[in-house]
Coordinates of C-alpha atoms and ligand atoms in Angstrom, one line a residue:
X28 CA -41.0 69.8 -103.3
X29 CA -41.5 65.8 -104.4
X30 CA -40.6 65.1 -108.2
X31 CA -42.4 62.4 -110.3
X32 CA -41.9 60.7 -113.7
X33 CA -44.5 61.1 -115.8
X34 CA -44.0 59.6 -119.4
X35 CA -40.3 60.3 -119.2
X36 CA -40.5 63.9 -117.9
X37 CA -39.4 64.5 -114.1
X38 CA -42.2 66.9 -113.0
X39 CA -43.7 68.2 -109.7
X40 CA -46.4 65.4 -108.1
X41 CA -48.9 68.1 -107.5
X42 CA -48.9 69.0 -111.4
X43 CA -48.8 65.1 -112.0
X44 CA -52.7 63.3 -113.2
X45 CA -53.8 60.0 -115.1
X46 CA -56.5 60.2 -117.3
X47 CA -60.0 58.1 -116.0
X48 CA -59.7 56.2 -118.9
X49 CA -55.7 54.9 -118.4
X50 CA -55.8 51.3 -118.9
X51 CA -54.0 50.8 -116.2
X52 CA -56.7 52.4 -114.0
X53 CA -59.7 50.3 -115.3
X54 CA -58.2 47.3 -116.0
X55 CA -55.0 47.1 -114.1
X56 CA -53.6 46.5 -117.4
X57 CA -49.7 47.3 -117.0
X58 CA -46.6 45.7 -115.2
X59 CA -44.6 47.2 -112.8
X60 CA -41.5 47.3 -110.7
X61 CA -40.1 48.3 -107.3
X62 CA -36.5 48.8 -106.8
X63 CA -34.9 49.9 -103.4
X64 CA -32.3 52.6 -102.8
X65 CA -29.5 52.6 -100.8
X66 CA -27.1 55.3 -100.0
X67 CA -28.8 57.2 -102.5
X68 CA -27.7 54.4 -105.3
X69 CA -30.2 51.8 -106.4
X70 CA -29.8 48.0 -106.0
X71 CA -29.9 45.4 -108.3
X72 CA -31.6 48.2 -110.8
X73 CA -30.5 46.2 -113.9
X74 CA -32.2 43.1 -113.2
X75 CA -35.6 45.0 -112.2
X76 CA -35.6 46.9 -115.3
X77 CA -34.6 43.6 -117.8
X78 CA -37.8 42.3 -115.8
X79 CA -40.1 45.1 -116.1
X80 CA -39.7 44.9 -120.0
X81 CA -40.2 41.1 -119.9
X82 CA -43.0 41.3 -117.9
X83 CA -44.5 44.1 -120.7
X84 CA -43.6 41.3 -123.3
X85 CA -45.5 39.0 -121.7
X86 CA -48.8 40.8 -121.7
X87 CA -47.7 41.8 -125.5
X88 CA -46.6 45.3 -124.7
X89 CA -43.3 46.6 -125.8
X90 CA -42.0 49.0 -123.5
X91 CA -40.2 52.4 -125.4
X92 CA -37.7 53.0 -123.6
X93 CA -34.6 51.1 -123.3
X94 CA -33.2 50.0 -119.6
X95 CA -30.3 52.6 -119.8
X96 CA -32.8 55.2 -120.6
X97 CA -34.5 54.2 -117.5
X98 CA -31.9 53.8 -115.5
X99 CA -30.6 57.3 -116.4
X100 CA -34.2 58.8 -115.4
X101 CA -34.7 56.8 -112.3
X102 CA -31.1 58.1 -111.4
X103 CA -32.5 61.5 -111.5
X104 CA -35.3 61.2 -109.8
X105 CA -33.2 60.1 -107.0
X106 CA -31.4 62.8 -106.9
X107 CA -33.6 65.1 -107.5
X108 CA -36.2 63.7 -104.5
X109 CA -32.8 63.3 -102.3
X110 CA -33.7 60.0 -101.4
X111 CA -31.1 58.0 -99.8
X112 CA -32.6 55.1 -98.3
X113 CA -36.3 54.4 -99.8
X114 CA -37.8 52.7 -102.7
X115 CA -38.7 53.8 -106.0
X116 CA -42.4 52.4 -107.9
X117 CA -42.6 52.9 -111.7
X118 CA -45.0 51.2 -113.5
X119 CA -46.2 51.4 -117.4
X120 CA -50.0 51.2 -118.4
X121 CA -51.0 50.6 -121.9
X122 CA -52.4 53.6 -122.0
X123 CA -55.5 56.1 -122.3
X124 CA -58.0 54.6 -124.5
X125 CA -61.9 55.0 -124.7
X126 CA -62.6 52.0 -122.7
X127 CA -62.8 48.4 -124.6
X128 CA -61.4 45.2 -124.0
X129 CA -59.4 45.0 -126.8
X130 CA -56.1 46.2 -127.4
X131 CA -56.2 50.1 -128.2
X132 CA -55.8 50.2 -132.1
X133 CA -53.6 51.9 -133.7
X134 CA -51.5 51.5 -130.3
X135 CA -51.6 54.6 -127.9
X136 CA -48.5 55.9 -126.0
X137 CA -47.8 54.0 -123.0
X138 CA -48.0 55.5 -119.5
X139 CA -45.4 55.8 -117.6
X140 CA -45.3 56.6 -113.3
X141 CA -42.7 56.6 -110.9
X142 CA -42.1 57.8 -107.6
X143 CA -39.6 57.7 -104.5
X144 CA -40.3 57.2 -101.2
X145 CA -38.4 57.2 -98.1
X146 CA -38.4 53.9 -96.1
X147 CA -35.8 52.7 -93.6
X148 CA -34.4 48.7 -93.2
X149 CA -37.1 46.8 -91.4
X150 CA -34.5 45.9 -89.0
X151 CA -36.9 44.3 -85.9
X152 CA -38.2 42.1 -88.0
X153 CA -34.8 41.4 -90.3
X154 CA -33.7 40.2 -86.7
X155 CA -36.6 39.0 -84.8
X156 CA -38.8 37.5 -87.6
X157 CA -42.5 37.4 -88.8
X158 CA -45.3 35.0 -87.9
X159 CA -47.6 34.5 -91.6
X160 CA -50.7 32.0 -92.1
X161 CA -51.4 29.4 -95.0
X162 CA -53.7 30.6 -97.5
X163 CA -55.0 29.0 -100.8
X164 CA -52.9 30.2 -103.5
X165 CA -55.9 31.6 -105.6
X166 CA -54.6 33.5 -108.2
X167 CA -54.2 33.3 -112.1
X168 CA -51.7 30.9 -113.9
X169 CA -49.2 33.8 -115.2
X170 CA -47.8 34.5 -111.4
X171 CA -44.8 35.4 -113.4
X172 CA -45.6 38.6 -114.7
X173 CA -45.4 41.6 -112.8
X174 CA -48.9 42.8 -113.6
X175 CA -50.8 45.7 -111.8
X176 CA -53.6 43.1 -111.3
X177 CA -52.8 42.2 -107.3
X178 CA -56.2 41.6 -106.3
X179 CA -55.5 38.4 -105.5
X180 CA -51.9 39.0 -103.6
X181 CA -54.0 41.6 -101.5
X182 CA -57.0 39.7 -100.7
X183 CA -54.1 37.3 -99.2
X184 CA -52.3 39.5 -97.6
X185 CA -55.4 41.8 -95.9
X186 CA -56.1 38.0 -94.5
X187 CA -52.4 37.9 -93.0
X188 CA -53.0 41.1 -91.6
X189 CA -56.5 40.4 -90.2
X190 CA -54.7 37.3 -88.4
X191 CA -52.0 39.9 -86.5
X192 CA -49.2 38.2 -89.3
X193 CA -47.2 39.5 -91.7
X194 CA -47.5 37.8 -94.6
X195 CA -49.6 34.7 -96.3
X196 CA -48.1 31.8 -97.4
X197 CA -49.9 30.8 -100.3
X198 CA -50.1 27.2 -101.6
X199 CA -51.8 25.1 -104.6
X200 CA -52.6 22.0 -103.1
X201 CA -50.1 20.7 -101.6
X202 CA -47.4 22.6 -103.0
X203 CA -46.4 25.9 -101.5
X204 CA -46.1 28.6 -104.0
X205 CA -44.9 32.2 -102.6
X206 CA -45.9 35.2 -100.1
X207 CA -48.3 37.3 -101.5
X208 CA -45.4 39.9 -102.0
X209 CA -43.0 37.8 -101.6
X210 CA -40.9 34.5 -102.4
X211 CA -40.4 31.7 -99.8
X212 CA -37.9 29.6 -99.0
X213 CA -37.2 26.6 -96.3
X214 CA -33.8 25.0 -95.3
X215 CA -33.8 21.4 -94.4
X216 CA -30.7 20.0 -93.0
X217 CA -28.7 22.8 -94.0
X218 CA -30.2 23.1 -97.5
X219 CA -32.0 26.0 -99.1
X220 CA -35.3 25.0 -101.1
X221 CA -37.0 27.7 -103.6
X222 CA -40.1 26.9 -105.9
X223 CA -38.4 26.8 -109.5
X224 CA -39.2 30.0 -111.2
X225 CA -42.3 28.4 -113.3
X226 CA -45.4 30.3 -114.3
X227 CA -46.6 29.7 -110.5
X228 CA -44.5 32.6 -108.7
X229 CA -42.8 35.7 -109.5
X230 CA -38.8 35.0 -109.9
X231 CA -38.1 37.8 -107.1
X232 CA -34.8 40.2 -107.8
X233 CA -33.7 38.8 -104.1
X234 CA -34.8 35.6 -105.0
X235 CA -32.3 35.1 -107.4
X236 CA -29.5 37.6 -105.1
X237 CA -30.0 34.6 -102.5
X238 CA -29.3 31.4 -105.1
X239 CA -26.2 33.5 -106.1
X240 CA -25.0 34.1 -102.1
X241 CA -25.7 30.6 -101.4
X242 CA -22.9 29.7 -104.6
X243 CA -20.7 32.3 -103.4
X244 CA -21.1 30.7 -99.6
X245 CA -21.0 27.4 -100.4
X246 CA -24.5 26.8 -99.1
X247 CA -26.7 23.8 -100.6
X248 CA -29.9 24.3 -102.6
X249 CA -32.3 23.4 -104.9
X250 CA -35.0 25.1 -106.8
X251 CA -38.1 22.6 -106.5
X252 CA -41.2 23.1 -106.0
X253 CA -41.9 21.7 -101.8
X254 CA -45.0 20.8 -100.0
X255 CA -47.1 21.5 -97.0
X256 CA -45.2 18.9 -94.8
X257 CA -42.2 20.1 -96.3
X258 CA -42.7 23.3 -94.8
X259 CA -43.9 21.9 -91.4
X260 CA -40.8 20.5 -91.3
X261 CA -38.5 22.6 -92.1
X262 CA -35.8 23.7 -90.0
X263 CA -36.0 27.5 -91.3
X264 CA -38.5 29.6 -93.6
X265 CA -37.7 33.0 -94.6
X266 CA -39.6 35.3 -96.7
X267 CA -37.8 37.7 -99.8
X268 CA -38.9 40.7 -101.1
X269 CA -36.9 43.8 -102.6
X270 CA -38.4 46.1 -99.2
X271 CA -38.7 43.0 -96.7
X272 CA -34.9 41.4 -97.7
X273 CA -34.5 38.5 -96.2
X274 CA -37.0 38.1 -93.4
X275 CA -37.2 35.2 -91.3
X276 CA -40.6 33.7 -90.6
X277 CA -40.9 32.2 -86.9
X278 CA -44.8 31.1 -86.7
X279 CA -47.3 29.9 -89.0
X280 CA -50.9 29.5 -88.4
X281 CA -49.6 29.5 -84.8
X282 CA -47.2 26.8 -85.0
X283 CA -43.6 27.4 -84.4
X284 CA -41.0 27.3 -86.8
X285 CA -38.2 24.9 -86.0
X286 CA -37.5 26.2 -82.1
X287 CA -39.2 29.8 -82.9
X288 CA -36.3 31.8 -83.5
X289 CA -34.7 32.8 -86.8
X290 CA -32.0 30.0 -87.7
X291 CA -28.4 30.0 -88.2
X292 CA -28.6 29.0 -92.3
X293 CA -30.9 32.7 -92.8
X294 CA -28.3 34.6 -90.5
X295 CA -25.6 33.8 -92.9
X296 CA -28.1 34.6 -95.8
X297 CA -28.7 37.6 -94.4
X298 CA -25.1 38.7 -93.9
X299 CA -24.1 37.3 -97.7
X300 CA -27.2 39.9 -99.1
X301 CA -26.2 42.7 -97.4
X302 CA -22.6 42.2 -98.7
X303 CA -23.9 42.0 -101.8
X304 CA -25.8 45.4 -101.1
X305 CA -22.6 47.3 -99.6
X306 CA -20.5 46.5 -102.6
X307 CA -23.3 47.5 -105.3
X308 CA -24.6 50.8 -103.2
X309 CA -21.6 51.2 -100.5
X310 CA -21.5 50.6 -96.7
X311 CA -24.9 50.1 -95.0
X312 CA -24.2 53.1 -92.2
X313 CA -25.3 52.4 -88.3
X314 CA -28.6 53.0 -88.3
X315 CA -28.9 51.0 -91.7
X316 CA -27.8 47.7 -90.2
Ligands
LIG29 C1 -45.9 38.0 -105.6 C2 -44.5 38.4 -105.3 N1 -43.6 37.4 -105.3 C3 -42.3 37.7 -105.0 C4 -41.9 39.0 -104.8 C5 -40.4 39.3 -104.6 O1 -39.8 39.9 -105.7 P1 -38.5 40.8 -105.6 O2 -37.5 40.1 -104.8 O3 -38.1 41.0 -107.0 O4 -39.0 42.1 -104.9 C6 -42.8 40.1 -104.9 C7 -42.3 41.4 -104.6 O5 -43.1 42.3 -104.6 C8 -44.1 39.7 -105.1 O6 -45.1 40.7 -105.2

């Protein structure tokens, strides 16, 4: 049997329906999070929680529950679902309201999802890396907000796809922005460079994991925003994302990246994060690593 959160109660899935007239349903009006479990524990939960009920600021929603009420839930789930290496989704609406633009008044109770779902390391590509495509960064100005509305992150990433790659590299003008589910970053001589966490990207959970493993490791970098040529240049590019890690990316548009393989600057990246995952969720087991 599979257990879901609905509105803060843990019920079966099959017993488990939104309304047609959720908000989030016909306007992708909501925010929402994705946090991956490890060893049955969940990583970096804290900082995905603080963001989810930022993110519900930001579209002027104030989330009811508090993030240790969450947290205690989510815990649950978990346990209740026996998941001990997947994700879990969760995402709030605004809620069931006849459907209008405007804001429902008086304000209706929020909906609440979440689920688990199994999903092992993507290993191959951890170690072998991804090829991803340049794409015109298309999407609105508030890239920071974790908003259900991805219809521009999936138009990009359906192109990736289409192209046999992994993920879309999306840039305005000249300067490159982020994956469409993901952050990138380049080393140059050693250095890590990140777009600064602006309005233009979302400020991912590894994201910031990675700044704080490159203090701890003594590696260089710099959160500034870096250009197509930049890119082209670049010794290393690797992707981040709370289910892809720390991926390396070895081709875009065709070209290879620095001599095609994943360089020795995202190794040591790589082996920092999953420290940092081992000491929050315990030791990554065999067929986790
Ligand atoms: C557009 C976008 N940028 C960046 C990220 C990475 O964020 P995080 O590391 O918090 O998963 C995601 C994750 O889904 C994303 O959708």
């Amino acid at each position: 049997m599979e257990f879901v959160i609905l509105n803060g109660n843990i019920i079966n899935r099959s017993e488990a329906s939104i309304d047609i007239e959720d908000r989030g349903y016909q306007f992708g009006d909501g925010v929402y999070e994705v946090i991956r479990v490890y060893n049955g524990k969940m990583f970096t939960a804290q900082e995905h929680l603080e963001r989810i009920l930022l993110s519900a600021k930001k579209i002027g929603m104030e989330i009811t529950f508090t993030v240790e009420e969450m947290k205690t839930l989510l815990a649950e789930l978990i346990q209740k679902n026996n998941v001990q290496l997947g994700t879990i989704y969760m995402q709030f609406s605004r809620g069931v309201s006849p459907r209008n633009h405007p804001f429902p008044v008086p304000a209706v109770p929020q909906s609440f999802v979440a689920y688990t779902k199994e999903i092992v390391r993507p290993l191959a590509n951890l170690e072998n890396g991804v090829k991803a495509i340049l794409k015109d960064d298309i999407r609105w100005l508030l890239c920071d907000i974790k908003s259900l509305n991805l219809l521009g992150n999936i138009m990009a990433k359906q192109e990736a796809v289409a192209a046999g790659c992994y993920e879309a590299i999306q840039h305005r003008g000249d300067i490159v922005t982020e994956g469409s589910s993901s952050n990138i970053s380049i080393i140059k001589d050693g250095k890590m460079h990140t777009h600064p966490a602006d309005n233009l990207i979302l400020n991912g959970i590894t994201r910031r994991k990675i700044i704080e493993v490159c203090e701890k490791g003594s590696i260089p970098y710099v959160e500034a925003a870096f250009t197509l040529a930049d890119l082209e240049n670049a010794d290393e590019v690797f992707l981040s994302s709370t289910t892809s890690e720390i991926t390396p990316i070895v081709e875009i548009d065709g070209k290879q990246v620095g001599n095609g393989m994943p360089g020795p600057v995202t190794k040591k990246i790589q082996v920092l994060f999953d420290k940092e995952i081992e000491t929050e969720c315990g030791s990554l087991k065999a067929n986790m690593k």
